[in-house]
Short mmCIF file of C-alpha atoms in Angstrom, two decimals:
data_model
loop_
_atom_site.label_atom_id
_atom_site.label_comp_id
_atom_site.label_asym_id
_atom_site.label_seq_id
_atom_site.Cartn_x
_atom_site.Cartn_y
_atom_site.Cartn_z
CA UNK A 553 0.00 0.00 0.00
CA UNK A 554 1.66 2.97 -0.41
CA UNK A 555 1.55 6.47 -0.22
CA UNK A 556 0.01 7.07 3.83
CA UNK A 557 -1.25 3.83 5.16
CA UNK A 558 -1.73 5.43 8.40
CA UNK A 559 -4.31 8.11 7.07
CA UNK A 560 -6.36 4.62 5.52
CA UNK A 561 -6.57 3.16 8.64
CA UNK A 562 -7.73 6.71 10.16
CA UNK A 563 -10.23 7.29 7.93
CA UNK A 564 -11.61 3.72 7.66
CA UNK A 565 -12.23 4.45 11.74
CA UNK A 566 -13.59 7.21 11.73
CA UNK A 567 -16.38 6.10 8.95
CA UNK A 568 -16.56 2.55 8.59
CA UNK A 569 -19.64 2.48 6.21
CA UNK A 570 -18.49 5.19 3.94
CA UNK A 571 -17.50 3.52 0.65
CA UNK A 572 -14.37 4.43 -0.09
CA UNK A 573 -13.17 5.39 -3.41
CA UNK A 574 -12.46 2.15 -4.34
CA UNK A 575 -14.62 -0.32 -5.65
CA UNK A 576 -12.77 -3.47 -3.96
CA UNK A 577 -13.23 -3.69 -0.06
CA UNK A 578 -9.58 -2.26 1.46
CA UNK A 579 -7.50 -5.34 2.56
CA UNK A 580 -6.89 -4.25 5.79
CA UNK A 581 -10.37 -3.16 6.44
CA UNK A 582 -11.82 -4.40 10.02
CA UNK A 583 -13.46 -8.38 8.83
CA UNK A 584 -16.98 -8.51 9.64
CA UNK A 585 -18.86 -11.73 11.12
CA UNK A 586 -22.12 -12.83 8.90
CA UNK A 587 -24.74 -14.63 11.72
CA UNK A 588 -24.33 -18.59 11.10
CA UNK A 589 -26.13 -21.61 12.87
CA UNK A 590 -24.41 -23.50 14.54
CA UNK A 591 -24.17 -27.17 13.59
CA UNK A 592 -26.68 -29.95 15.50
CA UNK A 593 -24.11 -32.16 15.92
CA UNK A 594 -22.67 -29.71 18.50
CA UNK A 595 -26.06 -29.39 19.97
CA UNK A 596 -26.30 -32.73 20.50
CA UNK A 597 -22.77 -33.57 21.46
CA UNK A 598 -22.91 -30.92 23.94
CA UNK A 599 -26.33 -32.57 25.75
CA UNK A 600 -24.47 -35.97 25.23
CA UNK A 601 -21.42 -34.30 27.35
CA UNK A 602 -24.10 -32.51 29.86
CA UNK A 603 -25.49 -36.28 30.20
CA UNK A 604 -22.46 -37.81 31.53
CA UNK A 605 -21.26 -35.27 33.25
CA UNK A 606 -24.56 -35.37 35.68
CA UNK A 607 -23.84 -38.90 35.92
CA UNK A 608 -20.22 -38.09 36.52
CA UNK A 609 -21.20 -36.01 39.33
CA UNK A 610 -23.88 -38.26 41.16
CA UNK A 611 -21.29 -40.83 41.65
CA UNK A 612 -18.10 -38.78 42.36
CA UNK A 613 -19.03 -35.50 44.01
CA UNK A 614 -20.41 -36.46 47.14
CA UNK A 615 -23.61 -34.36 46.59
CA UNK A 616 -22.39 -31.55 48.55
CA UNK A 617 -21.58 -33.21 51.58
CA UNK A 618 -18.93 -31.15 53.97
CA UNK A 619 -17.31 -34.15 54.85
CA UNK A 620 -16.28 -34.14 51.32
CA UNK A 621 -15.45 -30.34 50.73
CA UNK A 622 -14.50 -28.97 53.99
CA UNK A 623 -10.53 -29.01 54.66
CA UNK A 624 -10.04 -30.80 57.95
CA UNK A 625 -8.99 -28.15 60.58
CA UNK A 626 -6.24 -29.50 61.18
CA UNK A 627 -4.12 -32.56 61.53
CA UNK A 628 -5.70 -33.38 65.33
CA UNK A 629 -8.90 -33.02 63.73
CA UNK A 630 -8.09 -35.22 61.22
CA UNK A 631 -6.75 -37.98 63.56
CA UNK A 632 -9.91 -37.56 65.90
CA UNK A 633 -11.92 -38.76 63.05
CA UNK A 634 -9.67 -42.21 62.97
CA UNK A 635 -10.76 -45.30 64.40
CA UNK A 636 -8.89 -46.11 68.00
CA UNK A 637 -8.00 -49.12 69.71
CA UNK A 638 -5.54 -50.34 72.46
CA UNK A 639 -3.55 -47.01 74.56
CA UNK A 640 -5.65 -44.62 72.37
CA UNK A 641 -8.82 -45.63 73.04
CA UNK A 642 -8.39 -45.64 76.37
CA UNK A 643 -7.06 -42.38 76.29
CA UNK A 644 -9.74 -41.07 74.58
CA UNK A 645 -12.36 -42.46 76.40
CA UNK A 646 -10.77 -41.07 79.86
CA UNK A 647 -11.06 -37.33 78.14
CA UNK A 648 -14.63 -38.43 77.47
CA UNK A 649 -15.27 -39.40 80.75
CA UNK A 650 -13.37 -36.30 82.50
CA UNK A 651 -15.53 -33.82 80.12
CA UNK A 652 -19.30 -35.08 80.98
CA UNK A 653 -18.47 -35.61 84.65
CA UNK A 654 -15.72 -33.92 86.02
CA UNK A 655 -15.12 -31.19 83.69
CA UNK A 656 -18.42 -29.09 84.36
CA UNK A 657 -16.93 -28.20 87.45
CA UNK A 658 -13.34 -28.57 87.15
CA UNK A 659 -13.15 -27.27 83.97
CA UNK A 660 -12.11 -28.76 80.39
CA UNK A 661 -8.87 -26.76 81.01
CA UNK A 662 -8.05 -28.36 84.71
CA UNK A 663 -7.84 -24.73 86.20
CA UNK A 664 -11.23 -25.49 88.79
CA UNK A 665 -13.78 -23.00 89.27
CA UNK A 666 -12.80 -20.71 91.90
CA UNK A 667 -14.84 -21.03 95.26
CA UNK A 668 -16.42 -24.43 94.10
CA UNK A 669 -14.23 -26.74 92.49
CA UNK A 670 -10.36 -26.32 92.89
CA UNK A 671 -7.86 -26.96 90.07
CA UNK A 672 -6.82 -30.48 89.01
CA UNK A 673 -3.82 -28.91 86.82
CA UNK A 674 -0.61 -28.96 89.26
CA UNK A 675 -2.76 -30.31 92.11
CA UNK A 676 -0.27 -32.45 94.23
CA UNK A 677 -3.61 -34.13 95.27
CA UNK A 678 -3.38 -36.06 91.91
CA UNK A 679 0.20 -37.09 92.13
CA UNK A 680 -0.78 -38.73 94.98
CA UNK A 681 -0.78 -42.89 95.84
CA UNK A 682 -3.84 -44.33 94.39
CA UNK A 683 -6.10 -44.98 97.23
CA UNK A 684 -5.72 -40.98 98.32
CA UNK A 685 -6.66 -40.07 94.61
CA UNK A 686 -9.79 -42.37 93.92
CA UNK A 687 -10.98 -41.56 97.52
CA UNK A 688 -12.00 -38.19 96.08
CA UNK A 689 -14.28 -39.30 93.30
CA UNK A 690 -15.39 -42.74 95.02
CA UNK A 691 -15.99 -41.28 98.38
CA UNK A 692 -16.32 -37.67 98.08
CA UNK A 693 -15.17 -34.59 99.80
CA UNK A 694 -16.25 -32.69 102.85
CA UNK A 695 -14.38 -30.12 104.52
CA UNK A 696 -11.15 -28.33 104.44
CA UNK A 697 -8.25 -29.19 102.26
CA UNK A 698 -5.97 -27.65 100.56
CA UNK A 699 -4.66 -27.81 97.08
CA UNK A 700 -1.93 -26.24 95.02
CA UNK A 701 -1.24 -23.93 98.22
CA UNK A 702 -4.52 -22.17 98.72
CA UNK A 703 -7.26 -23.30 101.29
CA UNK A 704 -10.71 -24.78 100.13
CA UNK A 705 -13.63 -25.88 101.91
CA UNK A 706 -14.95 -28.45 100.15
CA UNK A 707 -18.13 -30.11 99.46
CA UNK A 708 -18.06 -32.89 96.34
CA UNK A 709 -20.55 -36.24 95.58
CA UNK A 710 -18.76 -39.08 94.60
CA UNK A 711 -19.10 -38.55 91.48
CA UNK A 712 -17.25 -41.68 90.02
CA UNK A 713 -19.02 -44.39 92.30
CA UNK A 714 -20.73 -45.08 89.96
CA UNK A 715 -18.77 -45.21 87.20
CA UNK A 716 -16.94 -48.46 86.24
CA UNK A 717 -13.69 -49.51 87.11
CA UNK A 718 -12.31 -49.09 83.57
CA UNK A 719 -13.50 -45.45 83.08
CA UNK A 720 -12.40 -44.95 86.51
CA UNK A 721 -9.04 -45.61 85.42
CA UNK A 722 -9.42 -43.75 82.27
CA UNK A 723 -10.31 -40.59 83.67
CA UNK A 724 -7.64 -40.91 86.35
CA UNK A 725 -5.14 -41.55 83.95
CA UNK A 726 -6.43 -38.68 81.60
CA UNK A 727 -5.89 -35.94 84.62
CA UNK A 728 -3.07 -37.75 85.94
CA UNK A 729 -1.53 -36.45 82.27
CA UNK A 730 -3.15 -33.62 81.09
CA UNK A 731 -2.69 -30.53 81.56
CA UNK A 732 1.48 -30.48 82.30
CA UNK A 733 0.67 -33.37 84.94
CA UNK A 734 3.20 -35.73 84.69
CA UNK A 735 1.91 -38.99 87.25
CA UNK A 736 1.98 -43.36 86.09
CA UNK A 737 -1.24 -44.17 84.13
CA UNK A 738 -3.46 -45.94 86.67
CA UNK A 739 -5.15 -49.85 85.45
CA UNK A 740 -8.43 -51.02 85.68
CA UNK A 741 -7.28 -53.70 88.23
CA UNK A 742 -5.72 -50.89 90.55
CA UNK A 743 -8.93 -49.27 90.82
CA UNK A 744 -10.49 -52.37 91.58
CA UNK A 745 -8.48 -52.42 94.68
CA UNK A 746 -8.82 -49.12 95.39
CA UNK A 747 -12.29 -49.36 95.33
CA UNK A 748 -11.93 -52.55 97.88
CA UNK A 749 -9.81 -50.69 100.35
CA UNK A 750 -12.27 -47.64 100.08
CA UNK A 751 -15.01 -49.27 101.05
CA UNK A 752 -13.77 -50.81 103.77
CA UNK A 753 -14.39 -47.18 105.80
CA UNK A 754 -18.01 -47.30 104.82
CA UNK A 755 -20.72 -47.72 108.27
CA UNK A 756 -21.02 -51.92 107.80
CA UNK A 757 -24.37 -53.62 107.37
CA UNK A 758 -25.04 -53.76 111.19
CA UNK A 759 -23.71 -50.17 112.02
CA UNK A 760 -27.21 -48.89 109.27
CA UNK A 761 -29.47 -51.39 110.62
CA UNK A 762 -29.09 -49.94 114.15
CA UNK A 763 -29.88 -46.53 112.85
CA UNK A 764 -33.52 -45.35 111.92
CA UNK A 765 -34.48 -45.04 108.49
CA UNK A 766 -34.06 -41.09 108.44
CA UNK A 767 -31.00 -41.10 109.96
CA UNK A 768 -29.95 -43.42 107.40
CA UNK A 769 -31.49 -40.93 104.44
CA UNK A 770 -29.42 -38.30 106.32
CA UNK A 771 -26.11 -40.37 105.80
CA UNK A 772 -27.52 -40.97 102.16
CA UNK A 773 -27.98 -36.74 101.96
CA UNK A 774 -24.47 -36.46 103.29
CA UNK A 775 -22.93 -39.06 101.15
CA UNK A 776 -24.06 -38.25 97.22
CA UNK A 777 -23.70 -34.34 98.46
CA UNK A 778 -27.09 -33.58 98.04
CA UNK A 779 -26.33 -30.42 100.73
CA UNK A 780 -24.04 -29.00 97.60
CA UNK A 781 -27.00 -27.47 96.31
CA UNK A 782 -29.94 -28.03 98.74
CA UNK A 783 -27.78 -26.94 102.08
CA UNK A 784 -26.56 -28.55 104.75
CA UNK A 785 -29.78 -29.05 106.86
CA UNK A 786 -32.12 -29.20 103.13
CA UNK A 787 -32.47 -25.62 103.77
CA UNK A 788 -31.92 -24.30 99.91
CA UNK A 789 -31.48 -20.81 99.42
CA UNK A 790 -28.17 -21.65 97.08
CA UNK A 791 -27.59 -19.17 94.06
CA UNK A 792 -28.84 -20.70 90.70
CA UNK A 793 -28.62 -17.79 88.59
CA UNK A 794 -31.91 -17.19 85.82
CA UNK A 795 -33.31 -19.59 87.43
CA UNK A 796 -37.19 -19.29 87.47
CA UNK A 797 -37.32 -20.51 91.26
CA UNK A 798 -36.18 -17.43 92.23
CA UNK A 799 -32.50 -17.97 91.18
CA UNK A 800 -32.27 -20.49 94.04
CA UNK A 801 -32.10 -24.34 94.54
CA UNK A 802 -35.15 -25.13 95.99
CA UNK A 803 -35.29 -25.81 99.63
CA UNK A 804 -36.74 -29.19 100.85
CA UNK A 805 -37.75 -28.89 103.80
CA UNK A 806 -41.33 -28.84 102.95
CA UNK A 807 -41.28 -31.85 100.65
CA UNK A 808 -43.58 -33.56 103.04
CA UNK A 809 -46.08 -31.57 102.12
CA UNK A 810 -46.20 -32.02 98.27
CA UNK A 811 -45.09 -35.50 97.18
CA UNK A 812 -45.68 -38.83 98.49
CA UNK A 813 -42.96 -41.02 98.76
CA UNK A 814 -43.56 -42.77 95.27
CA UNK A 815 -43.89 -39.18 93.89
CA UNK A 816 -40.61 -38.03 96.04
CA UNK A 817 -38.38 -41.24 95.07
CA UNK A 818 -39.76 -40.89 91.21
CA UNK A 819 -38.43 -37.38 90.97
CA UNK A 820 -35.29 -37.99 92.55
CA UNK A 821 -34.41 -40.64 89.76
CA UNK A 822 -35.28 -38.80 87.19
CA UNK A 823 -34.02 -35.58 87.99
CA UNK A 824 -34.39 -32.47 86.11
CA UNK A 825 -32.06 -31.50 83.37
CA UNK A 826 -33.52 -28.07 82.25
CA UNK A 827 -34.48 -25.63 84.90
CA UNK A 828 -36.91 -23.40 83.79
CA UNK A 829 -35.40 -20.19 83.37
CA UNK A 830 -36.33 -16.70 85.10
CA UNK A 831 -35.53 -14.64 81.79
CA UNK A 832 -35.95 -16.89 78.86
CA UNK A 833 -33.61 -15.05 76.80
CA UNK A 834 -30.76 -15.26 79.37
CA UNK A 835 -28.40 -18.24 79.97
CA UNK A 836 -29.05 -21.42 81.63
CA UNK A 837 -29.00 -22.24 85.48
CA UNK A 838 -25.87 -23.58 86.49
CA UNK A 839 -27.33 -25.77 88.82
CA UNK A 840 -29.69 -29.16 87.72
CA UNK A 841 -31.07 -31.62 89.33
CA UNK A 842 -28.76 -34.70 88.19
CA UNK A 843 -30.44 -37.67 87.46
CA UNK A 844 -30.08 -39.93 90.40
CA UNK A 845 -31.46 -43.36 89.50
CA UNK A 846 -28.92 -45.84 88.98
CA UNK A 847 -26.07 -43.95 91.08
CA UNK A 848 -28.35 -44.00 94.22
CA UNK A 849 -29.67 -47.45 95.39
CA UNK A 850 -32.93 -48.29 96.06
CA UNK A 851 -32.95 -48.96 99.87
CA UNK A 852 -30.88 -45.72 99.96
CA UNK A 853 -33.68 -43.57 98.33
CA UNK A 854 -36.14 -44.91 100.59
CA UNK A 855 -33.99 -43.51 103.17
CA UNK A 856 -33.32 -41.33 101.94
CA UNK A 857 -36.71 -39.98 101.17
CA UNK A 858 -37.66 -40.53 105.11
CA UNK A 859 -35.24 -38.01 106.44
CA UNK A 860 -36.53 -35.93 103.82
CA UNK A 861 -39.76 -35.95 105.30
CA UNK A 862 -38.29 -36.01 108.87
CA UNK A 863 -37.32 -32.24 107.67
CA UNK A 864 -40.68 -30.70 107.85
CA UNK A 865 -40.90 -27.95 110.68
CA UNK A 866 -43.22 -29.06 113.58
CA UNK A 867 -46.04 -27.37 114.00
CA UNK A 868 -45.68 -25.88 111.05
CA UNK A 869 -49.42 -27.37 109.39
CA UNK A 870 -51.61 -25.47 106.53
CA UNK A 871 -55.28 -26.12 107.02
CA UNK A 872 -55.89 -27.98 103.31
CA UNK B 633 -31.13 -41.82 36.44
CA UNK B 634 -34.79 -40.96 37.43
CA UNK B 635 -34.39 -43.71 39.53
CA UNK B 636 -31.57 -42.67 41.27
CA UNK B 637 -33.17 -39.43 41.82
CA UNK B 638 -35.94 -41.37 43.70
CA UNK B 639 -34.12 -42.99 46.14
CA UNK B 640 -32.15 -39.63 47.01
CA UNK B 641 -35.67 -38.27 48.11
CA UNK B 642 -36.40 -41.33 50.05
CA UNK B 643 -32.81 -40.99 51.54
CA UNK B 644 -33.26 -37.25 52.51
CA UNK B 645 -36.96 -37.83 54.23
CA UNK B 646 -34.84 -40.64 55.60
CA UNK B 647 -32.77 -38.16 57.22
CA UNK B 648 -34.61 -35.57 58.32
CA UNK B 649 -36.86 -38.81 59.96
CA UNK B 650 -34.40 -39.34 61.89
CA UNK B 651 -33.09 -35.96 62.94
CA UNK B 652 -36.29 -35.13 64.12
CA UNK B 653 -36.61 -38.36 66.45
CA UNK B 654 -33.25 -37.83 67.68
CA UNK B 655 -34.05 -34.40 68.40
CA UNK B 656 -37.47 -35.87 70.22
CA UNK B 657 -35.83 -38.45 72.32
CA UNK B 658 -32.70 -35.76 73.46
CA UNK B 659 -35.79 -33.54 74.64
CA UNK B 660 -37.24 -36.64 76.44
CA UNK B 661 -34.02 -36.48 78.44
CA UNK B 662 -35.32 -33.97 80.70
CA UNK B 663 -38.49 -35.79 81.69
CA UNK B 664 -39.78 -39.42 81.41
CA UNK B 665 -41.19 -39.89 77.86
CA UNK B 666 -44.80 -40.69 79.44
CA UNK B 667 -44.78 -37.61 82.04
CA UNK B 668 -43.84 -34.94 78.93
CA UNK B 669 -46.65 -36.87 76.83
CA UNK B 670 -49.00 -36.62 79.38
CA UNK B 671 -47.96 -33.22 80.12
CA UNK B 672 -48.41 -32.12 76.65
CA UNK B 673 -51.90 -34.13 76.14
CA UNK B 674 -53.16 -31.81 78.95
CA UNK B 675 -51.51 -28.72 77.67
CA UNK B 676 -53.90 -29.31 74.28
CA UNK B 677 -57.36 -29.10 75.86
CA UNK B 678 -59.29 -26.05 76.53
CA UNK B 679 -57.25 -23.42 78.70
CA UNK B 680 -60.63 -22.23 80.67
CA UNK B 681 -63.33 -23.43 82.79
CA UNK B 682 -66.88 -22.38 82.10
CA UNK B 683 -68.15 -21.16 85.81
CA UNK B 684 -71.06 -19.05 85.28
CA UNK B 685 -73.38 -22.45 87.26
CA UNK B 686 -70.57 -22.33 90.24
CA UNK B 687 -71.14 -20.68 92.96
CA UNK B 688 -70.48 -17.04 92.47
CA UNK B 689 -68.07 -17.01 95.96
CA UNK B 690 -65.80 -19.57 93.96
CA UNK B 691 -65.07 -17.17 91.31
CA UNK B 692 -62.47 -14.98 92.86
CA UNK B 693 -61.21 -18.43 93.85
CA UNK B 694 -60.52 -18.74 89.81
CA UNK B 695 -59.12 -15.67 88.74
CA UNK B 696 -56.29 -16.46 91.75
CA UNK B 697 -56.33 -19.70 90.42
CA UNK B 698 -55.95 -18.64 86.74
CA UNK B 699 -53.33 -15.64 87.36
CA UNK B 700 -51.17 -17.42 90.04
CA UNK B 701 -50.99 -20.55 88.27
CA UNK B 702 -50.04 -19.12 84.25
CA UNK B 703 -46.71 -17.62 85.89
CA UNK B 704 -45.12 -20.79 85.21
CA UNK B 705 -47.17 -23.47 83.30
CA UNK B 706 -50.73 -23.38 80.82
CA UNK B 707 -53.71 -22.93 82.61
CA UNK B 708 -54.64 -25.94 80.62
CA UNK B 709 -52.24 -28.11 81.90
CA UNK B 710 -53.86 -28.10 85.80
CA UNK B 711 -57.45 -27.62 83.93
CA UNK B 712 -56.83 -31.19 82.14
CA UNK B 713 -55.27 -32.82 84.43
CA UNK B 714 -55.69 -36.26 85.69
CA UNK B 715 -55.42 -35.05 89.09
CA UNK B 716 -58.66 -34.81 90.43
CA UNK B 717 -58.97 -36.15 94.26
CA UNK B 718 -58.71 -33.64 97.02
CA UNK B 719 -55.56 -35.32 98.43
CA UNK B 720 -53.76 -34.93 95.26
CA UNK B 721 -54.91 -31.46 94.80
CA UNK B 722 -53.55 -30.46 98.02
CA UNK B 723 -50.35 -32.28 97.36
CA UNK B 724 -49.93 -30.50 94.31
CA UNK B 725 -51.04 -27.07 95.02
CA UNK B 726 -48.61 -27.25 98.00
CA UNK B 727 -45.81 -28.14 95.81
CA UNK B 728 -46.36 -25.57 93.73
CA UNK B 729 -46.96 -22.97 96.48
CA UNK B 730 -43.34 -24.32 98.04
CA UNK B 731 -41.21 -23.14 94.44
CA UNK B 732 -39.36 -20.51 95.58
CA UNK B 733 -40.70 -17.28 94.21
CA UNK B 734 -44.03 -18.63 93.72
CA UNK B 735 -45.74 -15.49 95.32
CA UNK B 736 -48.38 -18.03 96.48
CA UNK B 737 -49.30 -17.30 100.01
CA UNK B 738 -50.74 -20.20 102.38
CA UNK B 739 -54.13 -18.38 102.28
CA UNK B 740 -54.13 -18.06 98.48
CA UNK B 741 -52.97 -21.63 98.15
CA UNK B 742 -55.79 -22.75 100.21
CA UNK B 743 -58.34 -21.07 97.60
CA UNK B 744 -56.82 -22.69 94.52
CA UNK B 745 -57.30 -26.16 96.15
CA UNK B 746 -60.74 -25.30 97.30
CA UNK B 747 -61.14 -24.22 93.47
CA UNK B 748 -59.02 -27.10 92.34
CA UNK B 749 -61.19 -29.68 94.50
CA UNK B 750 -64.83 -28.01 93.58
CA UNK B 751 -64.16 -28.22 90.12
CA UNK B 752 -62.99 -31.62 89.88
CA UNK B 753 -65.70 -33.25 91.50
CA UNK B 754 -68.15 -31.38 89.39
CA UNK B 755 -65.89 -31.46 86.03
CA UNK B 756 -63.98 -34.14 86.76
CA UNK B 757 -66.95 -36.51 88.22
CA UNK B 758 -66.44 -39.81 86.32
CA UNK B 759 -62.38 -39.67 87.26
CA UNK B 760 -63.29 -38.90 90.80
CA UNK B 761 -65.57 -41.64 91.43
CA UNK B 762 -62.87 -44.10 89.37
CA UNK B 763 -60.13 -42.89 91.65
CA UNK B 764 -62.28 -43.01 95.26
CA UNK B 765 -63.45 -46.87 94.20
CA UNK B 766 -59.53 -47.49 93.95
CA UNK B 767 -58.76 -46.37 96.82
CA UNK B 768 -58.45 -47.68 100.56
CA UNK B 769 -61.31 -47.31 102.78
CA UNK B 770 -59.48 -44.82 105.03
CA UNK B 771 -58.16 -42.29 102.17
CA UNK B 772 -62.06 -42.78 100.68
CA UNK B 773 -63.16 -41.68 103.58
CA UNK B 774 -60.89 -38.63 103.89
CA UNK B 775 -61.21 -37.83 100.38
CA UNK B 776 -65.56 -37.92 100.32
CA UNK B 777 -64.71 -35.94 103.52
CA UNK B 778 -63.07 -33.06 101.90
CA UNK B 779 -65.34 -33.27 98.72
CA UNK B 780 -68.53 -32.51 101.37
CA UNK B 781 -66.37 -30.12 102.71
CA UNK B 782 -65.15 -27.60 99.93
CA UNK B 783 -69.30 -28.14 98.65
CA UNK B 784 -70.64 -27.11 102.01
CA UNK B 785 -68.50 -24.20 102.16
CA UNK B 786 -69.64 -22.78 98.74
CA UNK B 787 -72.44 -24.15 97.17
CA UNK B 788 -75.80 -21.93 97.36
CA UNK B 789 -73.19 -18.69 98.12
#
């Protein structure tokens, strides 16, 4: 092309329609697409394609499920998700145990509550010989001690009587080293014993049959810690915060007056896992009633339902 | 393919089947499955008690009953209850009375059970008699006792 290609190109952008003074189209004018159809072969190959690829992705993509898309956390989360057996298991199951009994009040981190539970994380209490440690969850606590230097006065069920000896072990292991506790793992066979010599301190047969059946409830009161939460004499008047009973554990002192005893001893074993709550919006009640059947025994709620209604104030009658 | 689609729908009722019964039986955890089902059978029936044939004294003995009792439950729950007997009345109202915070004094207890009592043996008449026939002869007694009782009291007043 010569003479000023540049001014062509100008000109054919600033007008593209103007014919130009040539007859022939310019060779390097812009190309221009003419509408076509496009061929039913593609059509049909494309549907064909859209076919398998549905099938494709009913069999292979898991239909969405997380387990299939979501990244594992992280490599702990990954190896919870594995099958155990043998030292793991048992490891896991004592962290199972520890977090739905002991951990609502000692905490999933072993650092206690303060003024009700004390720490189990660099307690020398857990370091100690076997029969000292599985005293506390077999027998209970009452009264002074002290742990990790500071004073508590203590008041705690015994929680792990009724738990077997193997998740005995497993939670006692667990705390024994968690938390930067570093004490021997503890066998299903040592708590056995344990649990032998314990109850060797218990009142015998004879000592309970010599006592009357509400002084026996009162020893039944004393011994699943029942007075945690109800008071020492059944009094109530502990804090339950949003709770709709006034934010208090109900007192029972006046029990007498509104079950009878299959009522009383039916409630006891059932418990009551939600407390209503005073604002419904606001959090739950610290304190429930736990669900006693099974961990009590039966002779012992009879008892224990006596002294109960050996708690009544005298004289103290409404006329209905 | 259609096929397949099929059984994903029966898969996914499946599912949510079964999420909802788990759900059920983790809120039975809290009660005995037949005390929340009888709970919630008495819940459903009416929540009022036409009173306009009792005796017009017992009507203030309602409106304590209905406004003391709605702070924590239905009215229809006591209303359709399969309580009935004075004893169990007074058992019950007592227990209630005894919640901390109730803001039930012994005096307004005392009306709800006469209430409580009145209306069963009229209402409740069938259950009443059932329950008496069960019973020993020395509760009987005491029972048909406090039935005469709560009717002297109010009837004709």
């Amino acid at each position: 092309m010569p003479g000023a290609p540049g001014g062509q190109i100008l000109r054919s952008f600033v007008n593209l329609n103007e014919p130009t003074d040539s007859c022939c189209p310019q060779p390097d004018a812009e190309p221009t697409a003419t509408p076509a159809c496009v061929p039913v072969w593609l059509i049909l190959l494309a549907l064909v394609l859209l076919f398998f690829g549905a099938i494709y992705f009913d069999r292979h993509s898991g239909w969405f499920d997380p387990k299939v898309y979501a990244p594992y956390g992280s490599a702990d989360q990954l190896a919870a998700y594995q099958p155990q057996s043998g030292d793991a298991a048992f490891a896991a199951r004592g962290k199972t145990v520890y977090e739905s009994v002991c951990g609502l009040c000692h905490g999933s981190d072993g650092l206690g509550k303060p003024g009700q539970a004390p720490p189990l994380a660099g307690s020398e209490w857990v370091a100690k010989d076997l029969v000292s440690l599985a005293r506390v969850p077999l027998a209970g606590l009452n009264g002074p001690i002290s742990v990790a230097g500071k004073d508590w006065s203590l008041a705690m069920a015994p929680m792990g009587a009724g738990l077997s000896d193997a998740d005995l072990a497993a939670v006692l292991t667990y705390i024994r080293g968690a938390w930067g506790n570093k004490s021997a793992p503890i066998t299903e066979a040592e708590i056995k014993s344990a649990r032998a010599a314990i109850s060797g301190n218990a009142p015998s047969a004879e000592e309970l049959a010599k006592l009357t059946p509400p002084e026996r409830g009162h020893l039944v009161f004393k011994k699943y810690g029942c007075f945690q939460c109800h008071g020492p004499d059944g009094k109530g008047g502990v804090s339950n915060f949003n709770a709709k009973t006034a934010e208090q554990v109900p007192s029972l002192i006046y029990v007498a007056d509104g079950y009878n005893k299959a009522e009383l001893l039916a409630f006891i074993s059932r418990g009551e896992r939600v407390i209503p709550r005073k604002n419904p919006n606001g959090p739950e009640p610290p304190h429930f009633m736990p669900k006693w059947g099974g961990i009590v025994t039966t002779n012992e709620l009879s008892d224990l339902a006596e002294f109960l209604f050996s708690l009544k104030p005298k004289g103290d009658k409404l006329d209905f | 393919m259609k096929k397949m689609f099929s059984s994903r729908v029966y898969l996914l009722s499946a599912t949510v089947l079964a999420l909802v019964w788990v759900g059920a039986a983790r809120a039975d955890d809290t009660m005995d499955a037949a005390t929340k089902a009888r709970i919630e059978a008495f819940e459903k029936g009416p929540a009022t008690i036409d009173i306009s044939k009792y005796p017009t004294a017992l009507k203030d003995n309602y409106d304590l009953f209905s406004q003391k009792c709605t702070q924590c439950h239905k009215l229809s729950r006591p209303i359709n209850s399969d309580y009935c007997l004075p004893s169990e009345w007074s058992r019950y109202v007592k227990r209630m009375m005894r919640k901390p915070g109730s803001g039930i004094s012994s005096s307004e207890a005392k009306q709800i059970y006469e209430f409580l009592a009145y209306d069963s043996s009229v209402r409740k008449k069938a259950a009443v008699d059932t329950k008496l026939a069960a019973e020993t002869a020395a509760d009987q007694a005491a029972d048909q006792a406090k039935i005469k009782e709560v009717h002297d009291k109010y009837d004709g007043k």
